[in-house]
Amino acid sequence: MERREDRHPDVLPGAAVVDRVRRALAKVTGQALGPYQSAVVRIGFAGTWLFFLLCEFPDRHQLYGPDGPWSWRLAERLVASNDAFTVLLWSSSAFWFELVYAVALLASALLVLGWRTRATSVVFMVGVLSLQNRSVFMGDGGDNVIHLMAVYLVLTRCAQVWSLDARRARRRGSASAGAAGPVLWGVLGAVLAYGAVTGRFGAGWLAAFAALWAGPALWWAADRHERPGAGRGEHERSGGADGEPAARRAGEGRAFLDVLANLLHNAGMLVIMAEVCLIYATAGWYKIQGSRWQDGTALYYPLRLDYFAPWPELSDVLAGSGVLVMLLSYGTVAVQVAFPFTLFNRRVKNVLLALMMLEHAGIAVLLGLPFFSMAMIAADAVFLPTGFLVWAGATVARTRLPGRLSPGPRTGPGPGPSPGPRTPGPRTPGPRTPAGPEPVEPDGAVGAGGAGS
């Protein structure tokens, strides 16, 4: 008798569907996907915010401080009405503003380097929200993107590669090793306690920050019990009511935290990708409705504004060519509208991704909006192919460390490798791979990372 699946070859058997679902769940819960993409997003947004704070340092008092047109009282009334979060309203003193600005700078630099990334990502988010919510009319589209991504980065394990946390994990076996993590955890706990006692936090923010602070403690405890030889005698002597060793219970606790951290990371990366698609889709469809975009003259007008002309001669050349203005206007709309629909075609997606990054680079040069362009390029980086990122990382590593192309130890005293091995016998070199550092697990706490984070 002819089987049902033979009659309908396009319909997968039930067992195959269940197996695919099982493998998909195992992949989502078993690993933090996109380690290189999340690292690029981390470096891109933290670097953009750091660059912005440094460039605006001379005018910081007028932008976000006590000398700004948006006074402290006006900001207090607005925040009370919309429940936005900013620690700058904890005090109106100039010292408090300088302290918050300095901490925001430091957190941005540390997040670029990937040092105790989970904790610094939370402090980075606090700095972004505090400054932007203090003076809401000082931002632009780039600030809005940084505002959102600062929140999403807290959920991700964005220091698996290209970070000091990853290097610490390789050298010391755990990213939470060292005394800096517990000290940082204690300092942040003291700040949280002060804000809770004085009523500085709303109920929602207090619960969120309490979870972000408690997560590292759970991770640190599980990590300490999971280390080989840590308290082995005590683990062997103690057991649960069912006779289960404490070491096994600790391992199960660590596995549970790993699964939860992977789920949060993958959900955060999915939200970042959806946010980028939403930005381009809404921008493109709104442009279609504009008459200037429909007739292909939209880009002519900003090119003629002195405010958006850092290079007037170049702007005049472009604005003087009607054909070029029309092609750029129609091309911008076409790329933005089409991009979300090309995600399932890798080659087309990569072409449009390169075009969008070039578009933002042109906006930075022609219209004088470098921070907006840097923020959008950092957001676009979440779609960069892994092979390209691995190649770029290997290229940077070779550029920075000439003569050290392999991770193995040097066998000769000179600047280059010695002609022979340390032990006698023929030397059989292994196959060289262009891959960068393997993704490690520098920070795995729930929502806030390891205790050392």
Short mmCIF file of C-alpha atoms in Angstrom, two decimals:
data_model
loop_
_atom_site.label_atom_id
_atom_site.label_comp_id
_atom_site.label_asym_id
_atom_site.label_seq_id
_atom_site.Cartn_x
_atom_site.Cartn_y
_atom_site.Cartn_z
CA MET A 1 0.00 0.00 0.00
CA GLU A 2 1.28 3.48 -0.87
CA ARG A 3 2.23 5.43 2.19
CA ARG A 4 0.67 8.83 2.88
CA GLU A 5 4.00 10.66 2.87
CA ASP A 6 4.79 9.07 -0.50
CA ARG A 7 1.61 10.46 -1.97
CA HIS A 8 2.38 13.93 -0.60
CA PRO A 9 6.15 14.39 -0.82
CA ASP A 10 5.89 18.09 0.03
CA VAL A 11 4.38 17.33 3.45
CA LEU A 12 6.98 16.42 6.03
CA PRO A 13 6.20 13.50 8.30
CA GLY A 14 5.21 14.41 11.82
CA ALA A 15 8.38 12.95 13.27
CA ALA A 16 10.55 15.10 10.99
CA VAL A 17 8.67 18.25 12.00
CA VAL A 18 9.09 17.43 15.67
CA ASP A 19 12.77 16.75 15.12
CA ARG A 20 13.26 20.11 13.40
CA VAL A 21 11.48 21.92 16.20
CA ARG A 22 13.58 20.09 18.77
CA ARG A 23 16.81 21.01 17.01
CA ALA A 24 15.73 24.62 16.67
CA LEU A 25 14.92 24.84 20.38
CA ALA A 26 18.20 23.17 21.25
CA LYS A 27 20.07 25.72 19.14
CA VAL A 28 18.24 28.72 20.59
CA THR A 29 18.68 27.58 24.19
CA GLY A 30 22.10 25.97 23.80
CA GLN A 31 24.13 28.88 22.44
CA ALA A 32 24.16 32.65 22.12
CA LEU A 33 23.80 33.18 18.39
CA GLY A 34 25.61 35.88 16.43
CA PRO A 35 28.64 36.41 18.71
CA TYR A 36 30.51 38.50 16.15
CA GLN A 37 27.47 40.53 15.18
CA SER A 38 26.66 41.35 18.80
CA ALA A 39 30.28 42.34 19.42
CA VAL A 40 30.23 44.73 16.44
CA VAL A 41 26.95 46.26 17.62
CA ARG A 42 28.42 46.70 21.11
CA ILE A 43 31.58 48.36 19.84
CA GLY A 44 29.70 50.47 17.31
CA PHE A 45 27.13 51.99 19.63
CA ALA A 46 29.43 52.42 22.60
CA GLY A 47 32.05 54.00 20.34
CA THR A 48 29.48 56.32 18.76
CA TRP A 49 28.23 57.53 22.14
CA LEU A 50 31.78 57.92 23.44
CA PHE A 51 32.76 59.96 20.39
CA PHE A 52 29.68 62.13 20.80
CA LEU A 53 30.33 62.81 24.50
CA LEU A 54 33.95 63.71 23.78
CA CYS A 55 33.08 66.02 20.89
CA GLU A 56 30.38 67.80 22.91
CA PHE A 57 32.46 67.98 26.07
CA PRO A 58 33.08 71.76 25.82
CA ASP A 59 29.32 72.37 25.40
CA ARG A 60 28.06 69.74 27.81
CA HIS A 61 26.59 72.29 30.23
CA GLN A 62 24.51 73.88 27.48
CA LEU A 63 23.32 70.52 26.13
CA TYR A 64 22.48 68.55 29.25
CA GLY A 65 23.72 70.57 32.23
CA PRO A 66 22.58 73.47 34.37
CA ASP A 67 23.24 76.08 31.65
CA GLY A 68 20.95 74.53 29.06
CA PRO A 69 17.79 76.21 27.77
CA TRP A 70 15.77 73.24 29.02
CA SER A 71 16.02 73.97 32.73
CA TRP A 72 16.20 71.47 35.54
CA ARG A 73 12.65 72.36 36.65
CA LEU A 74 11.22 71.85 33.18
CA ALA A 75 12.98 68.49 32.91
CA GLU A 76 11.63 67.48 36.32
CA ARG A 77 8.07 68.29 35.28
CA LEU A 78 8.40 66.40 32.00
CA VAL A 79 9.91 63.29 33.61
CA ALA A 80 7.17 63.32 36.24
CA SER A 81 4.57 63.21 33.46
CA ASN A 82 6.11 60.51 31.25
CA ASP A 83 7.96 58.37 33.87
CA ALA A 84 11.23 58.56 31.95
CA PHE A 85 14.43 57.59 33.76
CA THR A 86 17.34 59.93 34.44
CA VAL A 87 19.69 60.10 37.39
CA LEU A 88 20.55 63.71 36.53
CA LEU A 89 17.37 64.77 38.29
CA TRP A 90 18.55 63.27 41.56
CA SER A 91 20.36 66.53 42.22
CA SER A 92 20.62 69.94 40.57
CA SER A 93 24.23 70.51 41.62
CA ALA A 94 26.96 70.99 39.02
CA PHE A 95 29.12 68.37 40.75
CA TRP A 96 26.47 65.69 40.28
CA PHE A 97 26.18 66.54 36.59
CA GLU A 98 29.95 66.33 36.11
CA LEU A 99 30.04 63.00 37.93
CA VAL A 100 27.27 61.50 35.79
CA TYR A 101 28.90 62.78 32.59
CA ALA A 102 32.27 61.32 33.61
CA VAL A 103 30.70 57.95 34.48
CA ALA A 104 28.92 57.92 31.11
CA LEU A 105 32.24 58.52 29.37
CA LEU A 106 33.99 55.81 31.37
CA ALA A 107 31.19 53.27 30.85
CA SER A 108 31.25 53.89 27.09
CA ALA A 109 35.00 53.34 26.91
CA LEU A 110 34.83 50.17 29.01
CA LEU A 111 31.97 48.80 26.92
CA VAL A 112 34.01 49.32 23.75
CA LEU A 113 36.83 47.33 25.35
CA GLY A 114 34.44 44.71 26.71
CA TRP A 115 35.49 44.93 30.35
CA ARG A 116 32.96 43.43 32.80
CA THR A 117 30.54 43.86 29.98
CA ARG A 118 27.27 43.04 31.66
CA ALA A 119 27.76 45.61 34.41
CA THR A 120 29.20 48.25 32.09
CA SER A 121 26.32 47.71 29.65
CA VAL A 122 23.89 48.56 32.45
CA VAL A 123 25.89 51.65 33.43
CA PHE A 124 26.12 52.57 29.73
CA MET A 125 22.34 52.35 29.46
CA VAL A 126 21.91 54.50 32.57
CA GLY A 127 24.25 57.13 31.12
CA VAL A 128 22.45 57.23 27.78
CA LEU A 129 18.99 57.44 29.31
CA SER A 130 20.03 59.97 31.93
CA LEU A 131 21.57 62.44 29.49
CA GLN A 132 19.01 62.09 26.73
CA ASN A 133 15.98 62.23 29.02
CA ARG A 134 17.41 65.29 30.75
CA SER A 135 17.15 67.34 27.54
CA VAL A 136 14.80 65.57 25.19
CA PHE A 137 14.91 68.25 22.48
CA MET A 138 18.66 67.98 21.90
CA GLY A 139 18.59 64.69 20.03
CA ASP A 140 17.99 63.49 16.50
CA GLY A 141 17.36 60.18 14.79
CA GLY A 142 20.77 58.85 15.77
CA ASP A 143 20.13 59.60 19.43
CA ASN A 144 16.85 57.71 19.27
CA VAL A 145 18.60 54.65 17.84
CA ILE A 146 21.28 54.76 20.55
CA HIS A 147 18.54 55.19 23.15
CA LEU A 148 16.85 51.97 22.06
CA MET A 149 19.99 49.92 21.44
CA ALA A 150 21.41 50.82 24.86
CA VAL A 151 18.44 49.02 26.39
CA TYR A 152 18.67 46.01 24.08
CA LEU A 153 22.40 45.54 24.65
CA VAL A 154 21.76 44.81 28.33
CA LEU A 155 20.00 41.61 27.29
CA THR A 156 22.78 40.33 25.05
CA ARG A 157 25.96 38.41 25.70
CA CYS A 158 27.86 40.82 23.49
CA ALA A 159 31.39 40.10 24.78
CA GLN A 160 31.87 36.54 23.58
CA VAL A 161 34.58 37.74 21.17
CA TRP A 162 36.72 40.85 20.77
CA SER A 163 36.62 41.84 24.43
CA LEU A 164 38.69 41.86 27.59
CA ASP A 165 36.11 39.52 29.11
CA ALA A 166 36.80 36.96 26.39
CA ARG A 167 40.54 37.23 27.00
CA ARG A 168 40.06 36.80 30.75
CA ALA A 169 37.88 33.75 30.14
CA ARG A 170 40.59 32.18 27.96
CA ARG A 171 43.40 32.92 30.39
CA ARG A 172 41.72 32.32 33.74
CA GLY A 173 38.92 29.96 32.87
CA SER A 174 36.11 32.36 33.75
CA ALA A 175 35.18 35.92 32.86
CA SER A 176 34.03 36.49 36.43
CA ALA A 177 37.50 35.77 37.85
CA GLY A 178 39.24 38.47 39.82
CA ALA A 179 38.26 40.87 42.58
CA ALA A 180 37.12 43.70 40.31
CA GLY A 181 33.77 42.06 39.63
CA PRO A 182 32.59 41.71 43.24
CA VAL A 183 33.82 45.23 44.02
CA LEU A 184 31.90 46.66 41.07
CA TRP A 185 28.86 44.63 42.07
CA GLY A 186 29.03 46.04 45.59
CA VAL A 187 29.33 49.64 44.40
CA LEU A 188 26.38 49.30 42.07
CA GLY A 189 24.41 47.62 44.84
CA ALA A 190 25.06 50.59 47.12
CA VAL A 191 23.81 52.99 44.44
CA LEU A 192 20.72 50.83 43.94
CA ALA A 193 20.05 50.74 47.66
CA TYR A 194 20.37 54.53 47.91
CA GLY A 195 17.95 55.04 45.03
CA ALA A 196 15.47 52.57 46.50
CA VAL A 197 15.56 54.08 50.01
CA THR A 198 15.20 57.66 48.78
CA GLY A 199 12.43 56.81 46.34
CA ARG A 200 14.42 57.81 43.24
CA PHE A 201 13.24 54.81 41.25
CA GLY A 202 9.79 54.07 40.00
CA ALA A 203 8.38 50.63 40.73
CA GLY A 204 9.19 49.29 37.26
CA TRP A 205 12.74 50.62 37.14
CA LEU A 206 13.42 49.42 40.68
CA ALA A 207 12.33 45.89 39.81
CA ALA A 208 14.39 45.89 36.60
CA PHE A 209 17.57 47.15 38.27
CA ALA A 210 17.10 44.78 41.21
CA ALA A 211 16.93 41.84 38.79
CA LEU A 212 19.99 43.11 36.91
CA TRP A 213 21.86 43.38 40.20
CA ALA A 214 20.77 40.04 41.66
CA GLY A 215 21.55 38.10 38.48
CA PRO A 216 25.35 38.40 38.79
CA ALA A 217 25.25 37.04 42.32
CA LEU A 218 23.48 33.89 41.17
CA TRP A 219 25.88 33.51 38.28
CA TRP A 220 28.94 34.06 40.45
CA ALA A 221 27.76 31.44 42.95
CA ALA A 222 27.06 28.90 40.21
CA ASP A 223 30.36 29.66 38.52
CA ARG A 224 32.35 29.17 41.70
CA HIS A 225 30.72 25.81 42.43
CA GLU A 226 31.20 24.70 38.84
CA ARG A 227 34.96 25.21 38.76
CA PRO A 228 37.04 22.04 38.83
CA GLY A 229 38.24 21.26 42.35
CA ALA A 230 36.35 24.14 43.98
CA GLY A 231 35.09 22.83 47.29
CA ARG A 232 35.20 19.24 46.00
CA GLY A 233 35.44 17.69 49.45
CA GLU A 234 32.50 19.67 50.69
CA HIS A 235 30.49 18.73 47.61
CA GLU A 236 31.24 15.06 48.11
CA ARG A 237 30.26 15.21 51.78
CA SER A 238 27.02 17.12 51.26
CA GLY A 239 23.97 16.04 49.41
CA GLY A 240 20.30 16.70 49.05
CA ALA A 241 17.43 14.85 50.56
CA ASP A 242 17.59 12.36 47.70
CA GLY A 243 21.33 11.84 48.06
CA GLU A 244 22.20 13.98 45.02
CA PRO A 245 25.64 15.59 45.34
CA ALA A 246 25.75 19.36 45.72
CA ALA A 247 28.19 19.62 42.81
CA ARG A 248 25.61 18.11 40.48
CA ARG A 249 22.94 20.49 41.76
CA ALA A 250 25.33 23.40 41.17
CA GLY A 251 25.97 22.17 37.64
CA GLU A 252 22.26 22.02 36.97
CA GLY A 253 21.89 25.56 38.30
CA ARG A 254 24.65 26.78 35.99
CA ALA A 255 23.02 25.01 33.04
CA PHE A 256 19.69 26.67 33.83
CA LEU A 257 21.32 30.10 33.97
CA ASP A 258 23.06 29.37 30.68
CA VAL A 259 19.78 28.49 29.00
CA LEU A 260 18.06 31.60 30.35
CA ALA A 261 20.96 33.85 29.34
CA ASN A 262 21.00 32.35 25.84
CA LEU A 263 17.27 32.91 25.48
CA LEU A 264 17.60 36.54 26.56
CA HIS A 265 20.54 37.09 24.22
CA ASN A 266 18.83 35.57 21.21
CA ALA A 267 15.63 37.47 21.95
CA GLY A 268 17.62 40.70 22.26
CA MET A 269 19.38 40.10 18.93
CA LEU A 270 16.03 39.34 17.28
CA VAL A 271 14.59 42.59 18.64
CA ILE A 272 17.60 44.54 17.35
CA MET A 273 17.16 43.06 13.87
CA ALA A 274 13.43 43.75 13.94
CA GLU A 275 14.08 47.32 15.07
CA VAL A 276 16.45 47.96 12.15
CA CYS A 277 13.92 46.54 9.68
CA LEU A 278 11.17 48.67 11.22
CA ILE A 279 13.30 51.81 10.95
CA TYR A 280 13.99 51.29 7.26
CA ALA A 281 10.48 50.13 6.41
CA THR A 282 8.76 53.10 8.05
CA ALA A 283 11.31 55.56 6.64
CA GLY A 284 10.91 54.17 3.14
CA TRP A 285 7.11 54.03 3.14
CA TYR A 286 6.81 57.53 4.58
CA LYS A 287 9.12 58.81 1.84
CA ILE A 288 6.93 57.22 -0.82
CA GLN A 289 4.01 59.37 0.35
CA GLY A 290 5.99 62.62 -0.04
CA SER A 291 5.59 64.54 -3.28
CA ARG A 292 9.28 65.59 -3.33
CA TRP A 293 10.36 61.96 -3.11
CA GLN A 294 7.86 61.01 -5.79
CA ASP A 295 9.24 63.52 -8.29
CA GLY A 296 12.86 62.72 -7.34
CA THR A 297 13.86 66.17 -6.00
CA ALA A 298 13.85 65.52 -2.24
CA LEU A 299 17.63 65.49 -1.78
CA TYR A 300 18.04 68.81 -3.59
CA TYR A 301 16.64 70.85 -0.69
CA PRO A 302 18.87 69.67 2.21
CA LEU A 303 21.89 70.02 -0.06
CA ARG A 304 21.00 73.71 -0.48
CA LEU A 305 20.70 74.41 3.26
CA ASP A 306 23.75 76.02 4.85
CA TYR A 307 23.06 74.16 8.09
CA PHE A 308 23.55 70.82 6.29
CA ALA A 309 26.49 71.83 4.12
CA PRO A 310 29.84 71.19 5.79
CA TRP A 311 31.38 71.06 2.29
CA PRO A 312 29.48 73.71 0.30
CA GLU A 313 31.40 73.13 -2.92
CA LEU A 314 30.65 69.41 -2.93
CA SER A 315 26.99 70.04 -2.08
CA ASP A 316 26.70 72.53 -4.96
CA VAL A 317 28.16 70.03 -7.41
CA LEU A 318 25.67 67.33 -6.42
CA ALA A 319 22.70 69.67 -6.23
CA GLY A 320 23.54 71.04 -9.67
CA SER A 321 23.03 67.66 -11.32
CA GLY A 322 19.32 66.92 -11.67
CA VAL A 323 19.94 63.37 -12.87
CA LEU A 324 22.18 62.53 -9.92
CA VAL A 325 19.70 64.01 -7.42
CA MET A 326 16.88 61.97 -8.98
CA LEU A 327 18.90 58.73 -8.94
CA LEU A 328 19.94 59.22 -5.31
CA SER A 329 16.39 60.09 -4.23
CA TYR A 330 14.77 57.11 -5.93
CA GLY A 331 17.63 54.82 -4.92
CA THR A 332 17.29 55.76 -1.26
CA VAL A 333 13.58 54.95 -1.23
CA ALA A 334 14.04 51.69 -3.15
CA VAL A 335 16.79 50.40 -0.86
CA GLN A 336 14.94 51.26 2.35
CA VAL A 337 11.65 49.74 1.25
CA ALA A 338 13.21 46.60 -0.22
CA PHE A 339 15.71 45.74 2.51
CA PRO A 340 13.35 43.97 4.98
CA PHE A 341 12.13 41.74 2.14
CA THR A 342 15.63 40.59 1.19
CA LEU A 343 16.67 39.06 4.51
CA PHE A 344 16.02 35.54 3.22
CA ASN A 345 18.23 36.03 0.18
CA ARG A 346 21.77 36.37 1.45
CA ARG A 347 23.38 37.78 -1.65
CA VAL A 348 20.77 40.45 -2.30
CA LYS A 349 20.71 41.34 1.40
CA ASN A 350 24.46 41.85 1.49
CA VAL A 351 24.35 44.08 -1.60
CA LEU A 352 21.61 46.29 -0.13
CA LEU A 353 23.39 46.32 3.23
CA ALA A 354 26.55 47.67 1.59
CA LEU A 355 24.47 50.29 -0.25
CA MET A 356 22.81 51.43 2.95
CA MET A 357 26.13 51.76 4.76
CA LEU A 358 27.49 53.78 1.84
CA GLU A 359 24.36 55.92 2.00
CA HIS A 360 24.93 56.69 5.67
CA ALA A 361 28.58 57.45 5.01
CA GLY A 362 27.43 59.91 2.37
CA ILE A 363 24.99 61.51 4.83
CA ALA A 364 27.84 61.95 7.30
CA VAL A 365 30.01 63.72 4.72
CA LEU A 366 27.44 65.67 2.70
CA LEU A 367 24.95 66.67 5.41
CA GLY A 368 27.29 66.85 8.40
CA LEU A 369 25.48 64.22 10.51
CA PRO A 370 28.31 61.93 11.61
CA PHE A 371 26.74 60.62 14.81
CA PHE A 372 23.46 59.73 13.12
CA SER A 373 25.39 57.91 10.39
CA MET A 374 27.63 56.08 12.87
CA ALA A 375 24.60 54.94 14.87
CA MET A 376 22.81 53.63 11.78
CA ILE A 377 25.92 51.85 10.48
CA ALA A 378 26.33 50.22 13.90
CA ALA A 379 22.72 49.08 13.73
CA ASP A 380 23.19 47.75 10.19
CA ALA A 381 26.16 45.71 11.40
CA VAL A 382 23.82 43.20 13.03
CA PHE A 383 23.18 41.83 9.51
CA LEU A 384 26.82 41.55 8.46
CA PRO A 385 27.82 37.99 7.44
CA THR A 386 29.87 36.06 9.96
CA GLY A 387 32.52 35.12 7.41
CA PHE A 388 33.23 38.76 6.65
CA LEU A 389 33.48 39.63 10.36
CA VAL A 390 35.83 36.74 11.06
CA TRP A 391 38.02 37.79 8.13
CA ALA A 392 38.00 41.42 9.30
CA GLY A 393 38.94 40.41 12.84
CA ALA A 394 41.78 38.21 11.60
CA THR A 395 43.01 41.03 9.35
CA VAL A 396 43.03 43.52 12.23
CA ALA A 397 44.82 41.02 14.45
CA ARG A 398 47.54 40.45 11.83
CA THR A 399 47.90 44.20 11.35
CA ARG A 400 48.30 44.88 15.05
CA LEU A 401 50.53 41.88 15.77
CA PRO A 402 52.89 41.35 12.82
CA GLY A 403 54.92 38.18 13.07
CA ARG A 404 52.35 36.52 15.35
CA LEU A 405 49.96 35.00 12.87
CA SER A 406 49.30 31.89 14.92
CA PRO A 407 48.14 31.67 18.53
CA GLY A 408 50.84 29.19 19.43
CA PRO A 409 53.82 30.06 21.64
CA ARG A 410 56.99 31.40 20.08
CA THR A 411 59.80 28.88 19.88
CA GLY A 412 62.74 31.09 19.09
CA PRO A 413 64.31 34.18 20.66
CA GLY A 414 64.28 36.21 17.44
CA PRO A 415 61.47 38.27 16.00
CA GLY A 416 60.29 35.42 13.81
CA PRO A 417 59.50 31.79 14.49
CA SER A 418 62.44 29.47 14.93
CA PRO A 419 63.17 27.06 12.07
CA GLY A 420 62.76 23.98 14.25
CA PRO A 421 60.47 22.68 16.97
CA ARG A 422 61.39 22.30 20.62
CA THR A 423 61.19 18.52 20.46
CA PRO A 424 62.97 16.33 17.92
CA GLY A 425 61.08 14.83 15.09
CA PRO A 426 59.38 16.10 11.96
CA ARG A 427 57.21 19.14 12.34
CA THR A 428 53.73 18.70 10.98
CA PRO A 429 51.97 22.02 10.71
CA GLY A 430 48.23 21.85 11.16
CA PRO A 431 45.82 23.44 8.72
CA ARG A 432 45.56 27.18 9.06
CA THR A 433 42.09 28.57 9.38
CA PRO A 434 41.11 32.21 8.92
CA ALA A 435 38.72 32.11 11.82
CA GLY A 436 39.14 34.58 14.63
CA PRO A 437 38.93 33.78 18.31
CA GLU A 438 36.44 31.15 19.23
CA PRO A 439 33.35 32.50 20.94
CA VAL A 440 33.82 32.10 24.64
CA GLU A 441 31.47 32.76 27.45
CA PRO A 442 32.60 35.90 29.18
CA ASP A 443 29.35 36.87 30.77
CA GLY A 444 26.44 34.65 31.36
CA ALA A 445 24.37 36.03 34.16
CA VAL A 446 20.69 36.45 33.87
CA GLY A 447 20.02 39.90 32.50
CA ALA A 448 23.17 41.33 34.05
CA GLY A 449 25.91 38.81 33.41
CA GLY A 450 28.41 37.09 35.60
CA ALA A 451 29.28 38.27 39.04
CA GLY A 452 32.51 39.52 37.62
CA SER A 453 30.61 41.53 35.06
#
